[in-house]
mmCIF file of C-alpha atoms and ligand atoms in Angstrom:
data_model
loop_
_atom_site.group_PDB
_atom_site.id
_atom_site.type_symbol
_atom_site.label_atom_id
_atom_site.label_comp_id
_atom_site.label_asym_id
_atom_site.label_seq_id
_atom_site.Cartn_x
_atom_site.Cartn_y
_atom_site.Cartn_z
ATOM 1 C CA UNK A 1 15.267 0.401 -30.573
ATOM 2 C CA UNK A 2 11.616 1.000 -29.942
ATOM 3 C CA UNK A 3 10.486 4.391 -28.745
ATOM 4 C CA UNK A 4 9.755 4.983 -25.304
ATOM 5 C CA UNK A 5 5.902 4.770 -25.047
ATOM 6 C CA UNK A 6 4.316 7.953 -22.966
ATOM 7 C CA UNK A 7 1.693 7.034 -20.532
ATOM 8 C CA UNK A 8 0.083 10.328 -19.592
ATOM 9 C CA UNK A 9 -1.598 10.971 -16.046
ATOM 10 C CA UNK A 10 -4.234 14.082 -15.132
ATOM 11 C CA UNK A 11 -4.240 15.475 -11.584
ATOM 12 C CA UNK A 12 -7.606 16.840 -12.530
ATOM 13 C CA UNK A 13 -7.881 19.913 -10.199
ATOM 14 C CA UNK A 14 -11.467 21.560 -8.981
ATOM 15 C CA UNK A 15 -12.224 23.318 -5.767
ATOM 16 C CA UNK A 16 -8.833 22.886 -4.393
ATOM 17 C CA UNK A 17 -9.068 19.078 -4.284
ATOM 18 C CA UNK A 18 -7.512 16.554 -6.973
ATOM 19 C CA UNK A 19 -9.520 13.661 -8.446
ATOM 20 C CA UNK A 20 -8.473 9.982 -7.912
ATOM 21 C CA UNK A 21 -9.796 6.757 -9.899
ATOM 22 C CA UNK A 22 -9.538 3.622 -8.756
ATOM 23 C CA UNK A 23 -8.899 0.969 -11.016
ATOM 24 C CA UNK A 24 -11.078 -1.985 -12.003
ATOM 25 C CA UNK A 25 -8.560 -3.687 -14.279
ATOM 26 C CA UNK A 26 -6.253 -5.753 -14.661
ATOM 27 C CA UNK A 27 -6.966 -8.198 -11.588
ATOM 28 C CA UNK A 28 -3.320 -7.487 -10.299
ATOM 29 C CA UNK A 29 -4.183 -3.367 -10.489
ATOM 30 C CA UNK A 30 -7.973 -3.901 -9.199
ATOM 31 C CA UNK A 31 -8.759 -1.458 -6.362
ATOM 32 C CA UNK A 32 -5.520 0.314 -6.377
ATOM 33 C CA UNK A 33 -6.186 4.094 -7.363
ATOM 34 C CA UNK A 34 -4.595 6.207 -10.215
ATOM 35 C CA UNK A 35 -4.420 9.456 -11.644
ATOM 36 C CA UNK A 36 -6.735 8.965 -14.808
ATOM 37 C CA UNK A 37 -5.170 8.262 -18.179
ATOM 38 C CA UNK A 38 -3.609 5.877 -20.074
ATOM 39 C CA UNK A 39 -1.313 5.034 -23.279
ATOM 40 C CA UNK A 40 -0.593 7.587 -25.940
ATOM 41 C CA UNK A 41 -1.538 6.421 -29.532
ATOM 42 C CA UNK A 42 1.305 6.200 -32.198
ATOM 43 C CA UNK A 43 2.057 9.944 -33.296
ATOM 44 C CA UNK A 44 -0.467 11.211 -30.908
ATOM 45 C CA UNK A 45 0.669 14.424 -29.025
ATOM 46 C CA UNK A 46 0.620 13.438 -25.007
ATOM 47 C CA UNK A 47 -2.047 16.581 -24.228
ATOM 48 C CA UNK A 48 -3.997 15.287 -26.773
ATOM 49 C CA UNK A 49 -4.082 11.674 -25.317
ATOM 50 C CA UNK A 50 -4.711 13.527 -21.952
ATOM 51 C CA UNK A 51 -7.688 14.875 -23.232
ATOM 52 C CA UNK A 52 -8.895 11.633 -25.065
ATOM 53 C CA UNK A 53 -8.555 9.577 -22.190
ATOM 54 C CA UNK A 54 -10.409 11.902 -19.447
ATOM 55 C CA UNK A 55 -13.316 11.825 -22.048
ATOM 56 C CA UNK A 56 -13.177 8.339 -22.569
ATOM 57 C CA UNK A 57 -12.939 7.402 -18.507
ATOM 58 C CA UNK A 58 -14.783 9.996 -17.218
ATOM 59 C CA UNK A 59 -17.128 11.534 -19.585
ATOM 60 C CA UNK A 60 -15.471 15.114 -19.067
ATOM 61 C CA UNK A 61 -13.876 17.616 -21.492
ATOM 62 C CA UNK A 62 -10.535 18.625 -19.502
ATOM 63 C CA UNK A 63 -7.807 21.185 -20.343
ATOM 64 C CA UNK A 64 -4.342 20.181 -19.344
ATOM 65 C CA UNK A 65 -2.557 22.872 -17.213
ATOM 66 C CA UNK A 66 1.197 22.490 -16.454
ATOM 67 C CA UNK A 67 3.511 19.301 -16.198
ATOM 68 C CA UNK A 68 3.874 18.272 -12.791
ATOM 69 C CA UNK A 69 6.889 16.266 -11.653
ATOM 70 C CA UNK A 70 9.792 14.193 -13.805
ATOM 71 C CA UNK A 71 8.983 11.340 -15.872
ATOM 72 C CA UNK A 72 8.438 8.113 -14.039
ATOM 73 C CA UNK A 73 9.464 4.963 -15.411
ATOM 74 C CA UNK A 74 6.962 2.325 -15.968
ATOM 75 C CA UNK A 75 7.080 -1.206 -17.824
ATOM 76 C CA UNK A 76 4.332 -1.657 -19.686
ATOM 77 C CA UNK A 77 3.423 -4.842 -21.741
ATOM 78 C CA UNK A 78 7.589 -5.230 -21.645
ATOM 79 C CA UNK A 79 8.063 -2.011 -23.279
ATOM 80 C CA UNK A 80 9.786 0.781 -21.989
ATOM 81 C CA UNK A 81 7.469 3.202 -20.470
ATOM 82 C CA UNK A 82 7.023 6.562 -18.756
ATOM 83 C CA UNK A 83 4.227 8.023 -16.838
ATOM 84 C CA UNK A 84 3.663 11.815 -17.555
ATOM 85 C CA UNK A 85 1.790 13.963 -15.372
ATOM 86 C CA UNK A 86 -0.265 17.169 -16.025
ATOM 87 C CA UNK A 87 -2.787 19.076 -13.264
ATOM 88 C CA UNK A 88 -5.909 19.630 -15.432
ATOM 89 C CA UNK A 89 -9.080 21.606 -15.012
ATOM 90 C CA UNK A 90 -12.564 20.530 -16.151
ATOM 91 C CA UNK A 91 -13.517 22.550 -19.308
ATOM 92 C CA UNK A 92 -17.184 20.546 -19.358
ATOM 93 C CA UNK A 93 -18.851 17.869 -17.647
ATOM 94 C CA UNK A 94 -18.897 16.305 -14.322
ATOM 95 C CA UNK A 95 -16.370 13.377 -14.251
ATOM 96 C CA UNK A 96 -18.315 9.709 -13.635
ATOM 97 C CA UNK A 97 -16.361 6.491 -13.202
ATOM 98 C CA UNK A 98 -17.156 5.227 -16.890
ATOM 99 C CA UNK A 99 -13.985 2.584 -16.579
ATOM 100 C CA UNK A 100 -13.175 2.913 -12.681
ATOM 101 C CA UNK A 101 -14.809 1.125 -9.965
ATOM 102 C CA UNK A 102 -14.785 4.788 -8.049
ATOM 103 C CA UNK A 103 -14.046 8.176 -8.289
ATOM 104 C CA UNK A 104 -13.036 10.481 -5.323
ATOM 105 C CA UNK A 105 -12.096 14.498 -4.709
ATOM 106 C CA UNK A 106 -9.318 14.523 -2.367
ATOM 107 C CA UNK A 107 -7.969 17.226 -0.414
ATOM 108 C CA UNK A 108 -4.278 17.770 0.731
ATOM 109 C CA UNK A 109 -4.589 16.049 3.958
ATOM 110 C CA UNK A 110 -6.638 12.927 2.302
ATOM 111 C CA UNK A 111 -4.219 12.577 -0.788
ATOM 112 C CA UNK A 112 -2.463 9.815 1.192
ATOM 113 C CA UNK A 113 -5.200 8.004 2.467
ATOM 114 C CA UNK A 114 -5.759 5.902 -0.761
ATOM 115 C CA UNK A 115 -3.652 3.075 -1.993
ATOM 116 C CA UNK A 116 -1.892 4.560 -5.264
ATOM 117 C CA UNK A 117 -0.556 2.702 -8.056
ATOM 118 C CA UNK A 118 3.280 2.689 -7.321
ATOM 119 C CA UNK A 119 4.293 5.056 -10.387
ATOM 120 C CA UNK A 120 1.939 7.805 -9.339
ATOM 121 C CA UNK A 121 3.700 8.045 -5.611
ATOM 122 C CA UNK A 122 6.269 9.982 -7.064
ATOM 123 C CA UNK A 123 3.884 12.940 -7.968
ATOM 124 C CA UNK A 124 1.743 13.118 -4.609
ATOM 125 C CA UNK A 125 3.858 15.724 -3.101
ATOM 126 C CA UNK A 126 4.066 17.989 -6.132
ATOM 127 C CA UNK A 127 0.524 17.397 -6.572
ATOM 128 C CA UNK A 128 -0.392 18.221 -3.143
ATOM 129 C CA UNK A 129 0.714 21.867 -3.131
ATOM 130 C CA UNK A 130 -1.991 22.506 -5.709
ATOM 131 C CA UNK A 131 -4.737 21.426 -3.064
ATOM 132 C CA UNK A 132 -6.259 23.077 0.180
ATOM 133 C CA UNK A 133 -5.954 21.138 3.416
ATOM 134 C CA UNK A 134 -9.192 20.295 4.049
HETATM 135 N N1 523 B 18 -0.736 3.708 -15.117
HETATM 136 C C1 523 B 18 -0.006 4.021 -14.255
HETATM 137 N N2 523 B 18 -0.397 5.104 -13.668
HETATM 138 C C2 523 B 18 -1.072 6.169 -13.993
HETATM 139 C C3 523 B 18 -1.632 5.407 -15.439
HETATM 140 C C4 523 B 18 -3.071 6.490 -15.993
HETATM 141 C C5 523 B 18 -1.261 4.597 -15.938
HETATM 142 O O1 523 B 18 0.505 3.109 -13.369
HETATM 143 N N3 523 B 18 -1.932 6.925 -13.503
HETATM 144 C C6 523 B 18 0.114 2.265 -15.708
HETATM 145 C C7 523 B 18 -1.250 1.034 -15.438
HETATM 146 C C8 523 B 18 -0.956 0.134 -16.751
HETATM 147 C C9 523 B 18 -0.225 1.349 -17.984
HETATM 148 O O2 523 B 18 0.121 2.727 -17.143
HETATM 149 O O3 523 B 18 0.150 -0.846 -16.598
HETATM 150 C C10 523 B 18 -1.209 1.587 -19.274
HETATM 151 O O4 523 B 18 -2.281 2.378 -18.642
HETATM 152 P P1 523 B 18 -3.798 1.979 -18.683
HETATM 153 O O5 523 B 18 -4.167 0.847 -18.801
HETATM 154 O O6 523 B 18 -4.810 3.249 -17.824
HETATM 155 O O7 523 B 18 -3.768 2.777 -20.216
HETATM 156 P P2 523 B 18 -5.004 2.445 -21.393
HETATM 157 O O8 523 B 18 -6.565 3.155 -21.159
HETATM 158 O O9 523 B 18 -4.417 3.260 -22.550
HETATM 159 O O10 523 B 18 -5.087 1.017 -21.638
HETATM 160 P P3 523 B 18 -6.105 0.243 -22.768
HETATM 161 O O11 523 B 18 -6.656 -0.717 -21.759
HETATM 162 O O12 523 B 18 -4.877 -0.654 -23.248
HETATM 163 O O13 523 B 18 -6.706 1.267 -23.691
#
């Protein structure tokens, strides 16, 4: 049986806000918001994938801090996959939307005002605990 694919996501925290990124593709997900990240490469440690994906997508160097929430099942290209999330902090650089339509820094009060991918929804409560209210 094929191994479960781990898709990593980063809840990048700064000044009591979290970074949300608006997907450009595929068409079915365009306009929806996510925690930036992506698929681990074969043999790649998930935390390394998180750092790599944030560098590719945001042009920033981040450091994973702690796991948040459970593994959320997620079908990817017909494979068994899970979404796994970490909080993260910026080590260097200012995130830019290199592959997304837009980025937003959300406070606790704003966290549910964007239209999240459904796999990201189970993480909102735990992420919200790291944010300031306004
Ligand atoms: N999700 C998802 N939430 C979330 C991420 C990072 C990904 O639901 N926070 C889903 C979206 C896709 C699948 O996981 O169905 C793979 O994510 P993707 O497309 O960001 O992975 P990449 O960047 O590795 O994909 P490639 O374009 O193939 O490089």
